Short mmCIF file of C-alpha atoms in Angstrom, two decimals:
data_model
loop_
_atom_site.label_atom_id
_atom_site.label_comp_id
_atom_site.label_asym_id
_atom_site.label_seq_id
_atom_site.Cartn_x
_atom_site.Cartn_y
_atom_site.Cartn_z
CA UNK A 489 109.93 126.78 73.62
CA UNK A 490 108.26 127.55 76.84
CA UNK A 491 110.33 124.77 79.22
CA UNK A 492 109.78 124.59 83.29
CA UNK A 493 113.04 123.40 84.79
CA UNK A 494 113.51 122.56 88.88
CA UNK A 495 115.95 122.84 90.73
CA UNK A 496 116.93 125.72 88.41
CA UNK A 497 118.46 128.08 91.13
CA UNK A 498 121.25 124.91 91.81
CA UNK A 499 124.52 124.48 90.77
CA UNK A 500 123.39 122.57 87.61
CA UNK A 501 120.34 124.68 87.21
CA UNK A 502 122.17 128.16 86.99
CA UNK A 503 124.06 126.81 83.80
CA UNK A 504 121.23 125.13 82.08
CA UNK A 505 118.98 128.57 82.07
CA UNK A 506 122.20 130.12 80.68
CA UNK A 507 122.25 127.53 78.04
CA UNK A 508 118.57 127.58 77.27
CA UNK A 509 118.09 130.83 77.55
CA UNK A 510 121.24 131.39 74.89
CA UNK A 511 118.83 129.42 72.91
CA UNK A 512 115.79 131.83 73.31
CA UNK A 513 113.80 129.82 75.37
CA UNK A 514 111.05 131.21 77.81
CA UNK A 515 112.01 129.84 80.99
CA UNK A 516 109.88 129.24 84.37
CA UNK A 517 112.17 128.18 87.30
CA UNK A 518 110.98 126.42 90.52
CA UNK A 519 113.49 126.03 93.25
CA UNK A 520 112.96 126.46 97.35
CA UNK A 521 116.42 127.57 98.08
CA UNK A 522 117.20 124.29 100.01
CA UNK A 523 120.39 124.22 98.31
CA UNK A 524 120.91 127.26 95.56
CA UNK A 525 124.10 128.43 94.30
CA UNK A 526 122.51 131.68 92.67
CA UNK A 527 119.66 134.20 93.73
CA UNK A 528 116.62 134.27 92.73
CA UNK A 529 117.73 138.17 92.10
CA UNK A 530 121.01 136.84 89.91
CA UNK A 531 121.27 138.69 86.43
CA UNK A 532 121.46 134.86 85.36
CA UNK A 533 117.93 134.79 86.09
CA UNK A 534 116.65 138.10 83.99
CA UNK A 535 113.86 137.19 81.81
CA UNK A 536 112.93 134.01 83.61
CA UNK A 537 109.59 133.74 86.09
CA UNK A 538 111.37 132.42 89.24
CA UNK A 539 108.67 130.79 91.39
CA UNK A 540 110.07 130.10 95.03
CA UNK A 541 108.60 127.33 97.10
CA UNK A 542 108.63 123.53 96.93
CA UNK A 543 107.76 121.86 93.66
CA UNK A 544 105.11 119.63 94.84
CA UNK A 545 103.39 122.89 96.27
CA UNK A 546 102.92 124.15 92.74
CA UNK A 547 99.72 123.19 90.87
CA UNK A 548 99.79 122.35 87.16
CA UNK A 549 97.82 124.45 85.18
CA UNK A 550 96.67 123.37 81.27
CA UNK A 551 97.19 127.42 81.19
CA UNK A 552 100.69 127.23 81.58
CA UNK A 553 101.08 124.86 78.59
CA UNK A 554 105.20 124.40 78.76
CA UNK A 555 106.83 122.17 75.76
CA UNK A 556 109.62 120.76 78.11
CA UNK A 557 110.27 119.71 81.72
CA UNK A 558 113.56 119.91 82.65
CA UNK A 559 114.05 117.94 86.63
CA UNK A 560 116.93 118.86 88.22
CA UNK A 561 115.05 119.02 91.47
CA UNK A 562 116.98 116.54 94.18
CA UNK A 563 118.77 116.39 97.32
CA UNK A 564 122.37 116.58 96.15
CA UNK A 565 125.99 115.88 97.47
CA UNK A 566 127.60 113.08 99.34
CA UNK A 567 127.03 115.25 102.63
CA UNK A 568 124.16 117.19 101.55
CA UNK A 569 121.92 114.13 101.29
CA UNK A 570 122.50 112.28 104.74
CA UNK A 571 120.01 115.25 106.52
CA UNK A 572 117.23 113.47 104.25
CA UNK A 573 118.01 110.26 106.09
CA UNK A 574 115.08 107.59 105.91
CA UNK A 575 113.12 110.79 104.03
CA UNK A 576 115.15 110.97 100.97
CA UNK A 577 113.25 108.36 98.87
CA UNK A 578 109.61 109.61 99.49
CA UNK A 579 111.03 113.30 98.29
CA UNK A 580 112.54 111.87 95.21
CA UNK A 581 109.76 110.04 93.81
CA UNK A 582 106.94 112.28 94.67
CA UNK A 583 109.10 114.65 92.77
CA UNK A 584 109.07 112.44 89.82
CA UNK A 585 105.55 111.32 90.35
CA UNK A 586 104.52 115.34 89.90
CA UNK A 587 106.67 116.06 86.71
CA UNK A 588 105.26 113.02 85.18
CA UNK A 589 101.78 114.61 86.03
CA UNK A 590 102.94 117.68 84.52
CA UNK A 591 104.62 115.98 81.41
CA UNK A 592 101.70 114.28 80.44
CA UNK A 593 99.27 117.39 80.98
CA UNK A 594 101.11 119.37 78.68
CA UNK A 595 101.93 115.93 76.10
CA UNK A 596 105.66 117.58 77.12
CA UNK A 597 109.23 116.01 77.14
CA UNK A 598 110.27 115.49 80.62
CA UNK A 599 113.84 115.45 80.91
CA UNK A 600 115.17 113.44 84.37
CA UNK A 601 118.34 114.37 85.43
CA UNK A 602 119.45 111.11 87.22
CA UNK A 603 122.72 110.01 88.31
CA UNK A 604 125.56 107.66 87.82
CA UNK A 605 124.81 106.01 91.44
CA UNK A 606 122.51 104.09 90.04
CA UNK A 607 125.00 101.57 88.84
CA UNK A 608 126.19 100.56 92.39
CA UNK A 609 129.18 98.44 93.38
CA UNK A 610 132.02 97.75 91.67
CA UNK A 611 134.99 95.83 92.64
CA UNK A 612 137.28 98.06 90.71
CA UNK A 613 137.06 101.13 88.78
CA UNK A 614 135.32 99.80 85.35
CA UNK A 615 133.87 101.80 82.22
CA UNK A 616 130.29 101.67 82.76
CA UNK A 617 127.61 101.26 79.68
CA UNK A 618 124.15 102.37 79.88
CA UNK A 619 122.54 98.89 79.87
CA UNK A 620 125.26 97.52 82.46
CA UNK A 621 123.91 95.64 86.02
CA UNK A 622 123.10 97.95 88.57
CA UNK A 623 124.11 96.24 91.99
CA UNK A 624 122.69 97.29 95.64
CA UNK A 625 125.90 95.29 97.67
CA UNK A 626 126.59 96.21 101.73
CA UNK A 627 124.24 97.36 104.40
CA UNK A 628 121.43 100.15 103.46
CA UNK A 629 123.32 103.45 103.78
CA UNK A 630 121.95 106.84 103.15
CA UNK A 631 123.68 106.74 100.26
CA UNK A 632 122.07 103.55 98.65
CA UNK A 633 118.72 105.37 99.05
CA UNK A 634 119.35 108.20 97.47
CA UNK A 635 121.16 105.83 94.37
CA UNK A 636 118.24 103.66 94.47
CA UNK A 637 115.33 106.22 94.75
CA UNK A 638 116.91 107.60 91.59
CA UNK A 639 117.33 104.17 90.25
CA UNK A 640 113.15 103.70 90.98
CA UNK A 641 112.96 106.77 89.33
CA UNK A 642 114.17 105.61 86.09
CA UNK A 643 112.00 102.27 86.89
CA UNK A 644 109.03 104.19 87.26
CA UNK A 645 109.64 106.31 83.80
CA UNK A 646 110.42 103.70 81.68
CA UNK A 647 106.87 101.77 82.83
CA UNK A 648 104.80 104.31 82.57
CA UNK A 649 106.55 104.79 79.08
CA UNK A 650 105.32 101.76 77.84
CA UNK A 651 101.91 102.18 79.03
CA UNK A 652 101.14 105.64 78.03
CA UNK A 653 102.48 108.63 75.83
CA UNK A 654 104.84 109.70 78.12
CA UNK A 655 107.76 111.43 76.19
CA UNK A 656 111.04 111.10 78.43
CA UNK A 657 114.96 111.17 78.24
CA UNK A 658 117.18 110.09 81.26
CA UNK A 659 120.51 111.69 81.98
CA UNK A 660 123.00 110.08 83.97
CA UNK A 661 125.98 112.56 84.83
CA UNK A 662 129.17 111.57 86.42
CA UNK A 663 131.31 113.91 88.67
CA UNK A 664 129.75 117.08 87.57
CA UNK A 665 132.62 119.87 88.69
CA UNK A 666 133.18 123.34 87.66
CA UNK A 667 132.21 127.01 89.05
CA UNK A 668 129.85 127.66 91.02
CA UNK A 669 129.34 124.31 92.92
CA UNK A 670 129.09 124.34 96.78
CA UNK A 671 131.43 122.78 98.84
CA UNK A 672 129.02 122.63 101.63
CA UNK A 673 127.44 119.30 100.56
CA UNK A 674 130.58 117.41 100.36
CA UNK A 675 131.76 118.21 96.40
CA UNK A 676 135.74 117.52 96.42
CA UNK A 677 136.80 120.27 94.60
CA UNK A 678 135.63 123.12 95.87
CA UNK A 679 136.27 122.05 98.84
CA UNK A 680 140.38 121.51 97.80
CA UNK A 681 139.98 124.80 96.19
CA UNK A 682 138.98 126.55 98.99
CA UNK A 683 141.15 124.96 101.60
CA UNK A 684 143.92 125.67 99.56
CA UNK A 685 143.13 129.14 98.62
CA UNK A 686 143.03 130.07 102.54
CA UNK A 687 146.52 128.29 102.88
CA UNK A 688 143.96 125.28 105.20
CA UNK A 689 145.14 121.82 105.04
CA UNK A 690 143.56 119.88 102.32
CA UNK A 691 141.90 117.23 103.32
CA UNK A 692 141.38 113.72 101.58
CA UNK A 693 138.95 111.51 102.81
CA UNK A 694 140.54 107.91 103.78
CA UNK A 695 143.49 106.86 101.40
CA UNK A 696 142.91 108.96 98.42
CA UNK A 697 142.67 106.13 95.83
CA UNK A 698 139.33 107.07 95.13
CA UNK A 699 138.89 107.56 91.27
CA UNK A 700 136.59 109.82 89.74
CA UNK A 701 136.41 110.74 86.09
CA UNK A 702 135.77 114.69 86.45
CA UNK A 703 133.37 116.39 83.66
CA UNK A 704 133.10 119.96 82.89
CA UNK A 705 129.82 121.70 84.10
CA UNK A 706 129.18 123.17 80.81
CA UNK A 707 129.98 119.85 79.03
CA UNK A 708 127.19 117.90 81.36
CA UNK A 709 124.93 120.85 80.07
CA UNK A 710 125.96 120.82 76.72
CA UNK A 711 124.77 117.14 77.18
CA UNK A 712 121.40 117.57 78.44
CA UNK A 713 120.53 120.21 76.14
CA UNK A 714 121.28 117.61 72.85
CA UNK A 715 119.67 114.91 75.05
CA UNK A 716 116.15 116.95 75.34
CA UNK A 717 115.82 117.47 71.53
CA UNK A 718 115.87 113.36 70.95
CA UNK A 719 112.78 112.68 70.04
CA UNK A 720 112.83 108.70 70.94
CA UNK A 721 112.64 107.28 75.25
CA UNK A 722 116.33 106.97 75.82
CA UNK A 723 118.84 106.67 78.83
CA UNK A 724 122.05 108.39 78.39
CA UNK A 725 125.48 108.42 79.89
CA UNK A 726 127.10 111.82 80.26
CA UNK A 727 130.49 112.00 81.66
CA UNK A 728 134.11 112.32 80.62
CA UNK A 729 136.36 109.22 80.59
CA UNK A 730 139.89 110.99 80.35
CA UNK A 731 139.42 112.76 83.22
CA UNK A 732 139.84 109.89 85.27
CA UNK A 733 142.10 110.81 88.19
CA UNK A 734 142.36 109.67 92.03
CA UNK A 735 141.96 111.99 94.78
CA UNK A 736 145.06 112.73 95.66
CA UNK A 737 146.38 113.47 91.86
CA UNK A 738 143.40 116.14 92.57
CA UNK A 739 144.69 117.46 95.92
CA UNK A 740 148.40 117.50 94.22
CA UNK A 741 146.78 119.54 91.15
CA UNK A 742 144.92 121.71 93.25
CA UNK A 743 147.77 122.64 95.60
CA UNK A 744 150.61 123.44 92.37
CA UNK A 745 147.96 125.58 90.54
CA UNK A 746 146.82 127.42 93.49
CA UNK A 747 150.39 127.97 94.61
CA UNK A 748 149.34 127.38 98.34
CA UNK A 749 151.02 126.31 101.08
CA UNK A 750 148.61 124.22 102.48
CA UNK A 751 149.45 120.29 103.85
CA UNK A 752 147.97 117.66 102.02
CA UNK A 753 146.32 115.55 104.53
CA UNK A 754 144.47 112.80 105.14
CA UNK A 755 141.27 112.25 107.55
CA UNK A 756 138.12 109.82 107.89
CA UNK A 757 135.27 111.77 106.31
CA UNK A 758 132.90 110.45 109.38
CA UNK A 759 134.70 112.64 111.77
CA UNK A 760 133.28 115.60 110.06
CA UNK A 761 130.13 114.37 108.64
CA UNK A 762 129.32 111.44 111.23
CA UNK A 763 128.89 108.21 111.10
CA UNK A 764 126.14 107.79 107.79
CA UNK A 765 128.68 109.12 105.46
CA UNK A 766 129.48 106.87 103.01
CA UNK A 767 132.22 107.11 99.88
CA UNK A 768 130.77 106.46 96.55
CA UNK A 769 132.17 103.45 94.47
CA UNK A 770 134.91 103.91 91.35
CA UNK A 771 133.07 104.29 88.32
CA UNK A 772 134.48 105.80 85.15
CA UNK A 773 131.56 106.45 82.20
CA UNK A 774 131.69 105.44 79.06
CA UNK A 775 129.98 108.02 77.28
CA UNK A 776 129.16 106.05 73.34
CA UNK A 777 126.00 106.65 72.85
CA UNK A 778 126.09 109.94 73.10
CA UNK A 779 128.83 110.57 71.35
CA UNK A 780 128.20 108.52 68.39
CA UNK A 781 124.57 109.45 68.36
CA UNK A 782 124.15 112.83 69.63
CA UNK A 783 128.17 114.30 68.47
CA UNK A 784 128.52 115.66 72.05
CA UNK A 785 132.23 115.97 73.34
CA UNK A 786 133.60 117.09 76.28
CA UNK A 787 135.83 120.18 75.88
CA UNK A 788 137.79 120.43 79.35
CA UNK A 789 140.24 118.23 81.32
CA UNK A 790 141.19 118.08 84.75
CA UNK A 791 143.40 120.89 85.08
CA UNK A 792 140.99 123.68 82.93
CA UNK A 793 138.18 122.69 85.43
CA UNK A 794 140.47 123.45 88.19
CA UNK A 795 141.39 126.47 87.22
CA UNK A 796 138.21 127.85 85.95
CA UNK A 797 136.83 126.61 89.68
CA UNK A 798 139.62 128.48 90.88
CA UNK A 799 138.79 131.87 89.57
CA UNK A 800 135.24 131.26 90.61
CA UNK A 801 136.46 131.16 94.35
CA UNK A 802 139.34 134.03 94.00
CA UNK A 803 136.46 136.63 93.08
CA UNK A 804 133.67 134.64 94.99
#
């Protein structure tokens, strides 16, 4: 197939053109280096036309005639989004707006890479279903407009669904970790990893309880690649449930398979990142549906994606 994906230069994006292009897919990559992990120049990106600039600057063409969108496009990370601060919403929905121009020009599948925000508060850590309440709860931080834009997103794709021949698939990922992701937009283990590599304290944000349910890179990709060949609208959980672990099992983990000598300590995240940071809720997928109709399985628990991130950053 000849698929377009955004955002492909990004930490996700690097590992889906390995995947599709494992597949022998012709693959066009937008991306305007806002937040890359790779090159355009990285020998992951041989064979692919790598068009730099900003999506909505590039014109669909009937000419071009792709059989997939893949939208990875989006500002990312619990840091990285609070510099799109009252901006973030407009960006994420004109993006979406354009790739559903695109995806009906070409009669295309246009896969939206979404996120697990989207389901909002929780009192406690609970396995969450696709067709569970989403629930906007506290004052309107940076981080409830990126969850929400996303959430409008979805809104937006389903409607037009039902009102035209829009072919679509949703993906909602939770805790995507694994090499090559940044620390610099707030991602936890990297961060750990690196702090601990240079013998820095580590440093957990408030009391550490935090529980995420980490999922393997590859796995999340693994994912979207069986969730673009479904042929029907769907909205799909992708995440890995055993991998549920607090924050400070993950600074403990870190720090024993590193060897380091670094101090576990911990700080309030606003006295790096000011005051609009905000910590995202507990929320542990439950990943069914996929499973049972798609036969994906996650391959990796907590401790193989540490230590794969850690070779990343030994050699990095």
């Amino acid at each position: 197939m000849k698929i377009l994906i955004t955002g492909g230069l990004g930490f996700i994006g690097s590992h889906t053109i390995e995947k599709y292009k494992q597949e022998g897919h012709e693959l066009t990559i937008i991306d305007n280096l806002s937040s890359n992990a790779i090159d355009p120049d990285d020998d992951i990106c041989k064979g692919c036309n790598i068009i730099v600039k900003n999506i909505l600057d590039y014109k669909w063409d009937l000419a071009d005639n792709f059989d997939m969108i893949i939208h990875l496009a989006s500002p990312v990370g619990p840091a990285g989004i609070l510099q799109h601060s009252g901006y973030m919403a407009r960006y994420i929905l004109d993006d979406i707006y354009w790739a559903i121009e695109g995806a009906q020009m070409y009669d295309c599948q246009l896969v939206f890479v979404s996120t697990s925000e989207i389901y909002g508060h929780r009192e406690y850590a609970e396995m969450l279903k696709e067709h569970e309440d989403k629930v906007l709860r506290g004052d309107f931080k940076v981080r409830n407009e990126y969850s929400m834009a996303k959430l409008l997103s979805e809104i937006v794709l389903n409607n037009v669904g039902k009102v035209s021949n829009l072919k679509y698939q949703i993906i909602r990922p939770f805790n995507i970790s694994g090499p090559r992701q940044l620390p610099d937009a707030g991602f936890v283990l990297p961060r750990f990893v690196n702090q601990a590599l240079s013998n820095e304290p580590i440093t957990v944000f408030g009391d550490g309880e935090q529980l995420r349910a980490f999922t393997y890179i590859k796995d999340i990709v693994d994912g979207i690649h069986k969730i673009s060949l479904h042929s029907k609208n769907d909205t799909w959980n992708v995440g890995n449930p055993d991998n549920k672990v607090s924050i400070n099992y993950l600074a403990k983990r870190v720090k024993e398979l590193t060897n380091s000598n670094s101090e576990i300590v911990h700080i309030d995240p606003k006295t790096i990142y000011g005051p609009l940071y905000a910590e995202a809720w507990d929320k542990i997928p439950d990943p069914g549906k996929i499973k049972s109709e798609l036969n994906w399985e996650p391959t990796k628990n907590v401790d193989e994606i540490i230590l794969e991130t850690i070779e990343f950053w030994k050699i990095k």
